CSV table of C-alpha atoms and ligand atoms in Angstrom, one decimal:
chain,number,residue,atom,x,y,z
L,215,MET,CA,153.3,88.3,178.3
L,216,SER,CA,152.8,87.5,174.6
L,217,LEU,CA,155.7,87.8,172.4
L,218,LEU,CA,153.4,90.2,170.5
L,219,GLU,CA,152.6,92.5,173.0
L,220,GLY,CA,153.1,96.1,172.0
L,221,LYS,CA,153.4,95.3,168.2
L,222,LYS,CA,151.7,97.4,165.7
L,223,TYR,CA,149.6,95.9,162.8
L,224,ASN,CA,147.6,97.2,159.8
L,225,ILE,CA,144.7,95.1,157.7
L,226,ILE,CA,144.1,95.7,154.3
L,227,THR,CA,141.0,94.4,153.2
L,228,PHE,CA,139.3,93.7,150.0
L,229,GLY,CA,136.1,92.1,148.8
L,230,CYS,CA,132.6,91.8,150.5
L,231,GLN,CA,131.1,91.9,154.2
L,232,MET,CA,132.1,88.6,154.9
L,233,ASN,CA,136.1,89.6,154.5
L,234,GLU,CA,135.3,92.9,156.2
L,235,HIS,CA,133.7,90.8,159.2
L,236,ASP,CA,136.9,88.1,158.9
L,237,SER,CA,138.9,91.4,159.4
L,238,GLU,CA,137.3,92.7,162.4
L,239,THR,CA,137.9,89.1,163.9
L,240,ILE,CA,141.7,89.0,163.0
L,241,ALA,CA,141.7,92.3,164.6
L,242,GLY,CA,139.9,91.2,167.5
L,243,MET,CA,142.6,88.4,168.0
L,244,LEU,CA,145.6,90.7,167.6
L,245,GLN,CA,144.3,92.9,170.4
L,246,GLU,CA,143.8,89.9,172.7
L,247,GLU,CA,147.7,89.4,172.1
L,248,GLY,CA,148.5,92.8,172.7
L,249,CYS,CA,148.9,94.4,169.5
L,250,THR,CA,147.8,97.8,168.4
L,251,PRO,CA,146.3,99.0,165.2
L,252,VAL,CA,148.0,101.7,163.2
L,253,LEU,CA,146.5,103.1,159.5
L,254,ALA,CA,149.6,103.1,157.4
L,255,LYS,CA,151.6,99.7,156.8
L,256,GLU,CA,154.5,101.7,156.7
L,257,GLU,CA,154.2,102.2,160.5
L,258,SER,CA,153.2,98.7,161.3
L,259,ASP,CA,155.1,95.6,162.4
L,260,ILE,CA,152.5,93.1,161.2
L,261,THR,CA,150.7,93.7,157.9
L,262,ILE,CA,147.8,91.6,156.8
L,263,ILE,CA,146.2,91.6,153.6
L,264,ASN,CA,142.5,89.9,153.1
L,265,THR,CA,142.1,89.1,149.7
L,266,CYS,CA,139.0,88.7,147.2
L,267,SER,CA,138.8,86.7,144.3
L,268,VAL,CA,135.7,88.3,142.7
L,269,ARG,CA,135.5,92.1,142.9
L,270,GLU,CA,136.8,94.3,140.1
L,271,ASN,CA,140.5,94.3,140.0
L,272,ALA,CA,140.8,93.1,143.7
L,273,ASP,CA,143.5,90.8,142.4
L,274,LYS,CA,145.5,93.3,140.6
L,275,ARG,CA,145.4,95.5,143.5
L,276,PHE,CA,146.1,92.7,145.6
L,277,PHE,CA,149.5,91.9,143.8
L,278,GLY,CA,150.3,95.6,143.7
L,279,THR,CA,150.2,96.0,147.4
L,280,LEU,CA,152.0,93.1,147.9
L,281,GLY,CA,154.8,94.4,145.8
L,282,GLN,CA,155.0,97.3,148.3
L,283,LEU,CA,155.6,95.4,151.4
L,284,LYS,CA,158.9,94.1,150.0
L,285,LYS,CA,160.4,97.4,150.8
L,286,ILE,CA,159.1,97.8,154.4
L,287,LYS,CA,160.6,94.7,155.0
L,288,GLU,CA,164.1,95.4,153.9
L,289,LYS,CA,164.1,98.1,156.1
L,290,ASN,CA,162.7,96.4,158.9
L,291,PRO,CA,163.8,92.7,158.9
L,292,GLU,CA,161.3,92.1,162.0
L,293,TYR,CA,158.2,93.0,159.9
L,294,VAL,CA,155.8,90.2,159.0
L,295,ALA,CA,154.1,90.1,155.9
L,296,CYS,CA,150.7,88.1,156.4
L,297,VAL,CA,148.1,87.4,153.3
L,298,CYS,CA,144.8,85.6,153.8
L,299,GLY,CA,141.4,85.6,152.4
L,300,CYS,CA,139.6,84.2,149.6
L,301,MET,CA,142.5,83.9,147.0
L,302,MET,CA,144.5,81.8,149.4
L,303,GLN,CA,142.0,79.0,148.7
L,304,GLN,CA,143.2,78.9,145.1
L,305,GLN,CA,146.5,77.1,144.8
L,306,HIS,CA,147.8,78.6,141.5
L,307,ILE,CA,147.8,82.0,143.7
L,308,ILE,CA,149.8,80.5,146.4
L,309,ASP,CA,152.4,79.0,144.2
L,310,THR,CA,152.6,82.5,142.4
L,311,ILE,CA,153.1,84.2,145.9
L,312,LYS,CA,155.8,81.4,146.7
L,313,SER,CA,157.7,81.8,143.7
L,314,LYS,CA,157.1,85.8,142.9
L,315,TYR,CA,156.7,87.2,146.3
L,316,PRO,CA,159.1,85.4,148.8
L,317,TRP,CA,159.0,88.3,151.6
L,318,VAL,CA,155.5,86.9,152.3
L,319,ASP,CA,155.7,85.4,156.1
L,320,ILE,CA,152.4,83.8,156.7
L,321,ILE,CA,149.6,82.4,154.5
L,322,PHE,CA,146.4,81.1,155.7
L,323,GLY,CA,142.7,80.7,154.5
L,324,THR,CA,139.4,81.3,154.9
L,325,HIS,CA,138.7,78.4,157.0
L,326,ASN,CA,141.3,78.5,159.8
L,327,ILE,CA,141.4,82.3,160.7
L,328,ASP,CA,141.4,81.1,164.4
L,329,SER,CA,144.8,79.4,164.1
L,330,PHE,CA,146.5,82.8,162.9
L,331,PRO,CA,147.8,84.1,166.4
L,332,GLU,CA,149.3,80.5,166.8
L,333,LEU,CA,151.0,80.9,163.3
L,334,LEU,CA,151.9,84.7,163.9
L,335,ASN,CA,153.7,83.7,167.6
L,336,LYS,CA,155.4,80.7,165.7
L,337,VAL,CA,156.8,83.0,163.1
L,338,VAL,CA,157.9,85.7,165.5
L,339,ARG,CA,159.6,83.1,168.1
L,340,GLU,CA,160.9,80.7,165.2
L,341,LYS,CA,161.9,83.3,162.5
L,342,VAL,CA,160.2,80.7,160.0
L,343,LYS,CA,157.4,80.9,157.3
L,344,ALA,CA,154.2,79.2,157.6
L,345,VAL,CA,151.5,78.3,155.0
L,346,GLU,CA,148.4,76.8,156.4
L,347,ILE,CA,145.3,76.3,154.6
L,348,LEU,CA,142.4,73.7,154.8
L,349,GLU,CA,140.0,72.7,152.1
L,350,ASP,CA,137.3,73.1,154.1
L,351,ARG,CA,136.0,72.1,157.4
L,352,SER,CA,132.6,70.6,159.0
L,353,ASP,CA,132.7,72.3,162.6
L,354,ILE,CA,132.0,76.1,163.0
L,355,ILE,CA,134.4,78.0,165.4
L,356,GLU,CA,132.4,79.8,167.8
L,357,GLY,CA,133.5,82.4,170.4
L,358,LEU,CA,136.6,84.3,168.4
L,359,PRO,CA,136.6,87.8,169.6
L,360,ALA,CA,136.3,91.0,167.2
L,361,LYS,CA,137.1,94.4,166.8
L,362,ARG,CA,133.9,96.3,165.3
L,363,LEU,CA,134.3,98.8,162.6
L,364,PHE,CA,131.4,100.6,163.8
L,365,ARG,CA,130.3,100.9,167.7
L,366,HIS,CA,126.6,100.9,166.9
L,367,LYS,CA,126.1,98.5,164.2
L,368,SER,CA,127.7,95.1,163.8
L,369,PHE,CA,127.9,92.0,161.0
L,370,VAL,CA,126.9,89.0,162.3
L,371,ASN,CA,127.6,85.6,160.6
L,372,ILE,CA,124.5,83.1,160.2
L,373,MET,CA,126.1,80.7,158.1
L,374,TYR,CA,129.3,80.2,155.9
L,375,GLY,CA,130.0,79.0,152.5
L,376,CYS,CA,127.7,78.4,149.3
L,377,ASN,CA,126.2,75.3,147.7
L,378,ASN,CA,125.0,77.0,144.8
L,379,PHE,CA,127.8,76.9,141.8
L,380,CYS,CA,126.5,79.6,139.6
L,381,THR,CA,129.0,79.0,136.8
L,382,TYR,CA,130.7,82.3,136.8
L,383,CYS,CA,131.4,82.1,140.7
L,384,ILE,CA,134.6,81.3,142.5
L,385,VAL,CA,133.2,81.6,146.0
L,386,PRO,CA,131.9,77.9,146.5
L,387,TYR,CA,135.5,77.3,145.9
L,388,THR,CA,136.9,79.5,148.2
L,389,ARG,CA,134.5,79.5,151.2
L,390,GLY,CA,133.6,75.9,151.2
L,391,ARG,CA,130.1,74.1,151.6
L,392,GLU,CA,127.2,75.7,153.4
L,393,LYS,CA,127.2,75.5,157.1
L,394,SER,CA,124.5,77.1,159.6
L,395,ARG,CA,125.4,78.3,163.2
L,396,LYS,CA,123.3,77.1,165.5
L,397,PRO,CA,120.5,79.6,166.9
L,398,GLU,CA,121.5,79.9,170.2
L,399,ASP,CA,124.7,80.8,169.4
L,400,ILE,CA,123.7,83.7,166.8
L,401,VAL,CA,121.0,84.9,169.7
L,402,ALA,CA,123.9,84.8,172.4
L,403,GLU,CA,126.0,86.7,170.2
L,404,ILE,CA,123.6,89.6,169.3
L,405,LYS,CA,122.6,89.6,172.9
L,406,ARG,CA,126.3,90.6,173.7
L,407,LEU,CA,126.3,93.0,171.0
L,408,VAL,CA,123.5,94.9,172.3
L,409,ALA,CA,124.7,95.1,175.4
L,410,ASP,CA,127.8,96.4,174.1
L,411,ASP,CA,125.7,99.2,172.6
L,412,VAL,CA,125.1,97.8,169.0
L,413,LYS,CA,121.6,99.1,167.9
L,414,GLU,CA,121.6,97.3,164.3
L,415,VAL,CA,122.7,93.7,163.4
L,416,THR,CA,123.3,92.7,159.6
L,417,LEU,CA,122.9,89.0,159.3
L,418,LEU,CA,125.5,87.7,156.8
L,419,GLY,CA,125.8,84.9,154.7
L,420,GLN,CA,126.2,83.9,150.8
L,421,ASN,CA,122.6,82.9,150.4
L,422,VAL,CA,121.0,83.6,154.2
L,423,ASN,CA,117.5,82.3,152.9
L,424,SER,CA,119.0,78.9,152.6
L,425,TYR,CA,119.9,79.0,156.5
L,426,GLN,CA,119.1,75.7,158.0
L,427,GLY,CA,120.0,76.1,161.5
L,428,VAL,CA,119.2,73.3,164.6
L,429,PHE,CA,118.6,74.1,168.1
L,430,SER,CA,120.8,72.2,170.6
L,431,ASP,CA,117.6,69.7,171.2
L,432,GLY,CA,117.5,69.0,167.7
L,433,THR,CA,114.4,70.9,166.0
L,434,GLY,CA,115.3,72.9,163.0
L,435,CYS,CA,115.2,76.4,162.6
L,436,ASP,CA,114.7,78.2,159.2
L,437,PHE,CA,115.8,81.7,158.1
L,438,THR,CA,112.7,83.2,158.9
L,439,ASP,CA,112.3,81.3,162.3
L,440,LEU,CA,115.6,83.1,163.2
L,441,ILE,CA,114.4,86.5,162.2
L,442,TYR,CA,111.4,86.2,164.4
L,443,LEU,CA,113.6,85.0,167.1
L,444,ILE,CA,116.2,88.4,166.8
L,445,ASN,CA,113.0,90.3,166.6
L,446,ASP,CA,112.3,89.5,170.3
L,447,ILE,CA,116.0,90.8,171.8
L,448,GLU,CA,115.4,93.7,173.9
L,449,GLY,CA,117.5,96.8,173.1
L,450,LEU,CA,118.2,95.8,169.2
L,451,GLU,CA,116.4,98.3,166.8
L,452,ARG,CA,117.5,97.2,163.3
L,453,ILE,CA,118.0,94.0,161.7
L,454,ARG,CA,119.3,93.7,157.9
L,455,PHE,CA,120.9,90.4,156.1
L,456,MET,CA,122.7,89.9,153.2
L,457,THR,CA,122.6,88.2,150.4
L,458,SER,CA,119.0,86.9,149.5
L,459,HIS,CA,118.9,84.2,146.7
L,460,PRO,CA,115.7,84.8,144.6
L,461,LYS,CA,115.4,81.1,144.0
L,462,ASP,CA,114.9,80.5,147.8
L,463,LEU,CA,113.1,83.9,149.1
L,464,SER,CA,109.9,82.5,150.5
L,465,ASP,CA,106.3,83.7,151.2
L,466,LYS,CA,107.2,83.4,154.9
L,467,LEU,CA,110.3,85.7,154.7
L,468,ILE,CA,108.0,88.3,152.8
L,469,GLN,CA,105.5,87.9,155.4
L,470,ALA,CA,108.3,88.4,158.2
L,471,PHE,CA,109.0,91.9,157.0
L,472,ALA,CA,105.4,92.6,157.8
L,473,ASP,CA,105.2,91.1,161.0
L,474,CYS,CA,108.5,91.9,162.7
L,475,ASP,CA,108.9,95.7,163.3
L,476,LYS,CA,112.8,95.5,163.6
L,477,LEU,CA,113.5,93.9,160.2
L,478,CYS,CA,114.3,96.9,157.8
L,479,LYS,CA,112.6,97.2,154.8
L,480,TYR,CA,115.1,96.9,152.3
L,481,ILE,CA,116.2,93.7,150.4
L,482,HIS,CA,119.8,93.2,148.3
L,483,LEU,CA,118.1,90.5,145.6
L,484,PRO,CA,120.9,90.1,143.4
L,485,VAL,CA,119.5,89.2,139.8
L,486,GLN,CA,122.7,88.9,137.6
L,487,SER,CA,120.9,89.1,134.4
L,488,GLY,CA,117.4,90.0,132.9
L,489,SER,CA,117.5,87.1,130.5
L,490,THR,CA,116.1,83.9,131.1
L,491,SER,CA,118.5,82.3,128.8
L,492,VAL,CA,121.7,83.6,130.3
L,493,LEU,CA,120.1,82.6,134.0
L,494,ARG,CA,120.0,79.1,132.8
L,495,ARG,CA,123.8,79.3,131.9
L,496,MET,CA,124.5,80.7,134.9
L,497,ASN,CA,122.9,78.0,136.8
L,498,ARG,CA,120.7,80.4,138.8
L,499,LYS,CA,117.5,78.3,139.3
L,500,TYR,CA,115.1,81.2,138.4
L,501,ASP,CA,114.0,82.9,135.3
L,502,ARG,CA,113.0,86.3,134.4
L,503,GLU,CA,109.3,85.8,135.1
L,504,LYS,CA,110.1,84.3,138.6
L,505,TYR,CA,112.1,87.5,139.7
L,506,LEU,CA,109.8,90.0,138.3
L,507,ASN,CA,106.8,88.1,140.2
L,508,LEU,CA,108.8,88.0,143.8
L,509,VAL,CA,109.5,91.5,142.9
L,510,ALA,CA,105.8,92.3,142.6
L,511,LYS,CA,105.0,90.4,145.4
L,512,LEU,CA,107.7,92.3,147.7
L,513,ARG,CA,106.3,95.6,146.7
L,514,GLU,CA,102.6,94.6,147.2
L,515,LYS,CA,103.2,93.0,150.8
L,516,VAL,CA,105.8,95.5,151.9
L,517,PRO,CA,104.8,98.6,150.9
L,518,GLY,CA,107.8,101.4,150.4
L,519,ILE,CA,110.5,98.4,150.2
L,520,THR,CA,113.9,99.5,148.7
L,521,ILE,CA,115.7,97.1,146.4
L,522,SER,CA,119.3,96.7,145.3
L,523,THR,CA,120.9,94.1,143.2
L,524,ASP,CA,124.0,92.6,141.4
L,525,ILE,CA,124.4,92.5,137.5
L,526,ILE,CA,126.7,91.0,135.6
L,527,VAL,CA,127.2,92.4,132.2
L,528,GLY,CA,128.9,90.4,129.3
L,529,PHE,CA,128.6,86.5,130.7
L,530,PRO,CA,129.9,84.0,127.7
L,531,GLY,CA,127.4,84.0,124.9
L,532,GLU,CA,125.5,87.2,125.8
L,533,THR,CA,123.8,88.2,122.8
L,534,GLU,CA,122.4,91.8,122.3
L,535,GLU,CA,119.0,90.7,122.7
L,536,GLU,CA,120.0,89.1,125.9
L,537,PHE,CA,121.5,92.1,127.3
L,538,GLU,CA,118.5,94.3,126.2
L,539,ASP,CA,116.5,91.7,128.4
L,540,THR,CA,118.8,93.2,131.4
L,541,MET,CA,118.0,96.6,130.6
L,542,THR,CA,114.3,96.4,130.3
L,543,LEU,CA,114.6,94.4,133.7
L,544,VAL,CA,116.1,97.4,135.3
L,545,ASP,CA,113.5,99.6,134.1
L,546,ALA,CA,110.8,97.3,135.2
L,547,VAL,CA,112.2,96.6,139.0
L,548,GLY,CA,113.1,100.1,139.4
L,549,TYR,CA,116.0,99.7,141.7
L,550,ASP,CA,117.1,101.9,144.6
L,551,SER,CA,120.8,100.9,143.6
L,552,ALA,CA,122.9,98.0,142.0
L,553,PHE,CA,126.5,96.9,142.0
L,554,THR,CA,127.5,96.0,138.2
L,555,PHE,CA,130.3,94.0,137.2
L,556,LEU,CA,132.0,93.5,134.0
L,557,TYR,CA,131.9,89.3,133.7
L,558,SER,CA,135.7,88.3,134.4
L,559,ILE,CA,137.0,84.6,133.9
L,560,ARG,CA,137.8,83.0,137.5
L,561,THR,CA,139.9,80.1,136.9
L,562,GLY,CA,138.4,76.8,137.9
L,563,THR,CA,135.0,78.0,137.5
L,564,PRO,CA,132.7,76.1,134.5
L,565,ALA,CA,131.9,79.6,132.4
L,566,ALA,CA,135.9,80.0,132.5
L,567,GLU,CA,135.7,77.0,130.0
L,568,TYR,CA,133.1,78.7,127.9
L,569,ASP,CA,134.4,79.2,124.2
L,570,ASN,CA,132.1,82.4,123.4
L,571,GLN,CA,133.6,84.8,125.4
L,572,ILE,CA,132.5,88.6,125.0
L,573,PRO,CA,135.1,90.7,123.7
L,574,GLU,CA,136.2,93.6,126.2
L,575,GLU,CA,134.8,96.5,124.2
L,576,VAL,CA,131.5,94.8,123.7
L,577,LYS,CA,131.3,94.3,127.2
L,578,HIS,CA,132.5,97.9,128.3
L,579,ALA,CA,129.9,99.5,125.9
L,580,ARG,CA,127.1,97.6,127.6
L,581,PHE,CA,128.1,98.1,131.1
L,582,ASN,CA,128.2,101.8,130.3
L,583,ARG,CA,124.9,101.9,129.1
L,584,LEU,CA,123.4,99.7,132.1
L,585,VAL,CA,125.4,102.0,134.7
L,586,ASP,CA,123.8,105.0,133.1
L,587,ALA,CA,120.3,103.7,133.3
L,588,ILE,CA,120.9,102.4,137.0
L,589,ASN,CA,122.4,105.8,138.1
L,590,GLU,CA,119.4,107.7,136.2
L,591,GLY,CA,117.1,105.4,138.2
L,592,SER,CA,118.6,105.9,141.7
L,593,ALA,CA,118.5,109.7,141.0
L,594,ALA,CA,115.0,109.6,140.4
L,595,LYS,CA,114.2,107.2,143.1
L,596,ASN,CA,116.1,109.5,145.7
L,597,ALA,CA,114.7,112.9,144.5
L,598,ALA,CA,110.9,111.2,145.2
L,599,TYR,CA,112.5,111.3,149.1
L,600,VAL,CA,112.3,115.1,149.1
L,601,GLY,CA,109.9,116.2,152.1
L,602,ARG,CA,109.9,113.0,153.6
L,603,VAL,CA,110.6,112.5,157.2
L,604,GLU,CA,113.0,109.1,157.8
L,605,LYS,CA,114.2,107.5,160.5
L,606,VAL,CA,118.1,107.2,160.7
L,607,LEU,CA,120.5,105.6,162.8
L,608,VAL,CA,123.3,108.1,163.4
L,609,GLU,CA,126.6,106.7,162.4
L,610,GLY,CA,129.3,108.9,162.8
L,611,GLN,CA,130.3,112.3,161.9
L,612,SER,CA,131.3,113.3,158.0
L,613,LYS,CA,135.0,112.6,157.2
L,614,LYS,CA,135.0,116.1,155.4
L,615,ASP,CA,133.1,118.0,158.0
L,616,GLU,CA,132.7,117.7,161.9
L,617,SER,CA,129.1,119.3,161.9
L,618,THR,CA,127.8,117.0,159.5
L,619,LEU,CA,126.5,113.8,160.6
L,620,THR,CA,125.8,110.6,158.5
L,621,GLY,CA,123.5,107.5,158.7
L,622,ARG,CA,121.3,105.3,157.0
L,623,THR,CA,117.5,105.1,156.5
L,624,ASP,CA,115.6,101.8,157.3
L,625,GLY,CA,115.6,101.2,153.6
L,626,PHE,CA,119.7,101.6,153.7
L,627,LYS,CA,119.9,104.9,152.2
L,628,LEU,CA,123.0,107.0,153.0
L,629,VAL,CA,122.0,110.4,154.5
L,630,ASP,CA,124.0,113.4,155.5
L,631,PHE,CA,122.7,116.4,158.0
L,632,PRO,CA,124.0,118.8,160.3
L,633,GLY,CA,124.1,117.8,163.9
L,634,ASP,CA,126.1,117.1,166.8
L,635,SER,CA,128.1,114.4,167.8
L,636,SER,CA,126.2,113.3,170.7
L,637,LEU,CA,123.6,112.0,168.3
L,638,ILE,CA,125.6,109.4,167.1
L,639,GLY,CA,123.8,105.9,168.0
L,640,GLN,CA,120.5,107.4,168.0
L,641,ILE,CA,117.5,106.7,165.6
L,642,VAL,CA,116.5,110.4,164.4
L,643,ASP,CA,114.0,111.7,162.6
L,644,VAL,CA,115.6,113.5,159.4
L,645,GLU,CA,113.5,115.4,156.9
L,646,ILE,CA,115.1,114.9,153.4
L,647,THR,CA,115.6,118.1,151.5
L,648,GLU,CA,117.8,116.8,148.8
L,649,GLY,CA,117.9,113.3,146.8
L,650,LYS,CA,121.5,112.6,144.9
L,651,THR,CA,122.2,109.6,142.8
L,652,PHE,CA,124.3,108.0,145.9
L,653,SER,CA,122.6,109.6,148.8
L,654,LEU,CA,120.4,111.9,150.5
L,655,ARG,CA,120.8,115.1,152.2
L,656,GLY,CA,118.4,116.3,155.2
L,657,ARG,CA,117.9,118.3,158.5
L,658,ILE,CA,116.8,116.6,161.7
L,659,VAL,CA,113.0,117.3,162.8
L,660,GLU,CA,112.7,118.7,166.4
P,511,LIG,N1,126.5,85.3,147.2
P,511,LIG,C1,125.9,86.5,146.8
P,511,LIG,C2,127.2,87.3,145.9
P,511,LIG,C3,128.7,86.6,146.0
P,511,LIG,S1,129.9,87.5,144.9
P,511,LIG,C4,125.1,86.2,145.7
P,511,LIG,O1,124.5,85.1,145.3
P,511,LIG,O2,124.5,87.0,145.2
P,511,LIG,C5,129.4,89.1,144.5
P,511,LIG,C6,128.9,89.4,143.1
P,511,LIG,O3,130.2,89.2,142.6
P,511,LIG,C7,127.9,88.5,142.7
P,511,LIG,O4,126.6,88.6,143.0
P,511,LIG,C8,128.2,88.5,141.1
P,511,LIG,O5,127.1,89.7,140.7
P,511,LIG,C9,129.6,89.0,141.0
P,511,LIG,N2,130.3,88.3,140.6
P,511,LIG,C10,130.8,86.9,140.8
P,511,LIG,N3,131.5,86.4,140.3
P,511,LIG,C11,131.7,87.1,139.1
P,511,LIG,C12,132.6,87.2,138.1
P,511,LIG,N4,133.4,86.1,137.5
P,511,LIG,N5,132.6,88.1,137.3
P,511,LIG,C13,132.2,88.9,137.2
P,511,LIG,N6,131.0,89.4,138.5
P,511,LIG,C14,131.3,88.3,139.3
P,512,LIG,FE1,128.6,82.9,144.1
P,512,LIG,FE2,126.3,81.9,143.2
P,512,LIG,FE3,127.0,81.3,145.7
P,512,LIG,FE4,126.3,83.6,145.2
P,512,LIG,S1,124.9,81.9,145.1
P,512,LIG,S2,128.2,83.1,146.3
P,512,LIG,S3,126.9,84.0,143.0
P,512,LIG,S4,127.8,80.5,143.6
P,513,LIG,FE1,135.4,88.2,147.4
P,513,LIG,FE2,135.3,86.3,149.0
P,513,LIG,FE3,133.5,87.7,149.5
P,513,LIG,S1,135.9,86.2,146.9
P,513,LIG,S2,133.1,88.8,147.5
P,513,LIG,S3,135.6,88.3,149.8
P,513,LIG,S4,133.3,85.9,149.8
């Protein structure tokens, strides 16, 4: 019997889908050891905090949560406090944890989540602490278990890491260089998921367009080839992917939207800025014109496609004029939704060293203007859905009200509508009755 049998765990996840998916893997491994999940850290024997180095205030919230673990540990000396994820790939963070948060028992990084069960067993058995971080690795670990957050949809990593080194971004340092999984491994994983009731997969990578898989016989497989392969998997209903880098969005991929019936007509295409000079300083490798051309091409070849983006406000040296370029680009594209970020310094990145940082109050004022414009745009887009019938994959019941179901349209819009839980996992026709800023309301069409 495993030493961990019967122990209760909870995982607190910050950050993007990569981290969410890593947390699913950590949960899968713990359940194989006989552990059971609980919601509150106060009730658990093991807490894992999976950290992010990018998202707003994720670092401050992390240290706040870490502080709270001290009390739990004082009450229960057997309690195991674990931290992992992107922040652990930064040495200054590990140093801070060791000096200021000595109650942490296990620290591991993004490249070795597979070794967590072994570390945990060792810590419980020998009552020691463990720190294990790898700089990067050349291989990909296959076959780790995962405990899915959703029954009918799943993330599937197709590649790891990033080679782009945008000057503001820490991800290439925390996730290492690009590595693509074998197409056969990806297809086999999706077939297993489909056999286990999954209807929709989201292919994950920091820049999925630069996926470069190699079949066992040595032939190459690019991202679009992979989509065509996955589109043939019987029983699968929907394919999504994220994130796409505009510099690598090929005509071949745009064509795949037209050819592949399972590929959802939705793209997350981070622009970061509407100003060509800022984009150059960000090392994004495309300019405003190229981005707008891509959007025009997508809209022409894929009628009705929905588009979302990421935008950073207040990159070092951003002038009023450069910010206006972002405002006019937002207007020209007409995004369905957008994640907006206040530029924040990430130690170790080139932009952190730039001496023309933008004052906080200027950043905030620009940010508020941008968010208002984006929200207005989203509300107008959503209002235009009223009266349309959309195919919705029913994901579950609303947390507030059991008689309300929630799901997503093909274009990734969140919809709620009255209905019975027996429909969960099915794709139903929903007539949209109301368009709000962040979601739609509707009713099932019989
Ligand atoms: N690989 C993806 C996104 C990775 S990080 C891509 O290239 O689009 C997610 C988002 O965080 C980025 O798109 C960017 O908008 C934002 N971001 C990254 N570093 C940031 C920083 N230092 N300050 C503010 N926002 C940042
Ligand atoms: Fe960061 Fe740029 Fe890589 Fe995205 S493409 S993860 S923003 S370096
Ligand atoms: Fe954050 Fe790491 Fe994702 S830094 S955004 S969790 S890749």
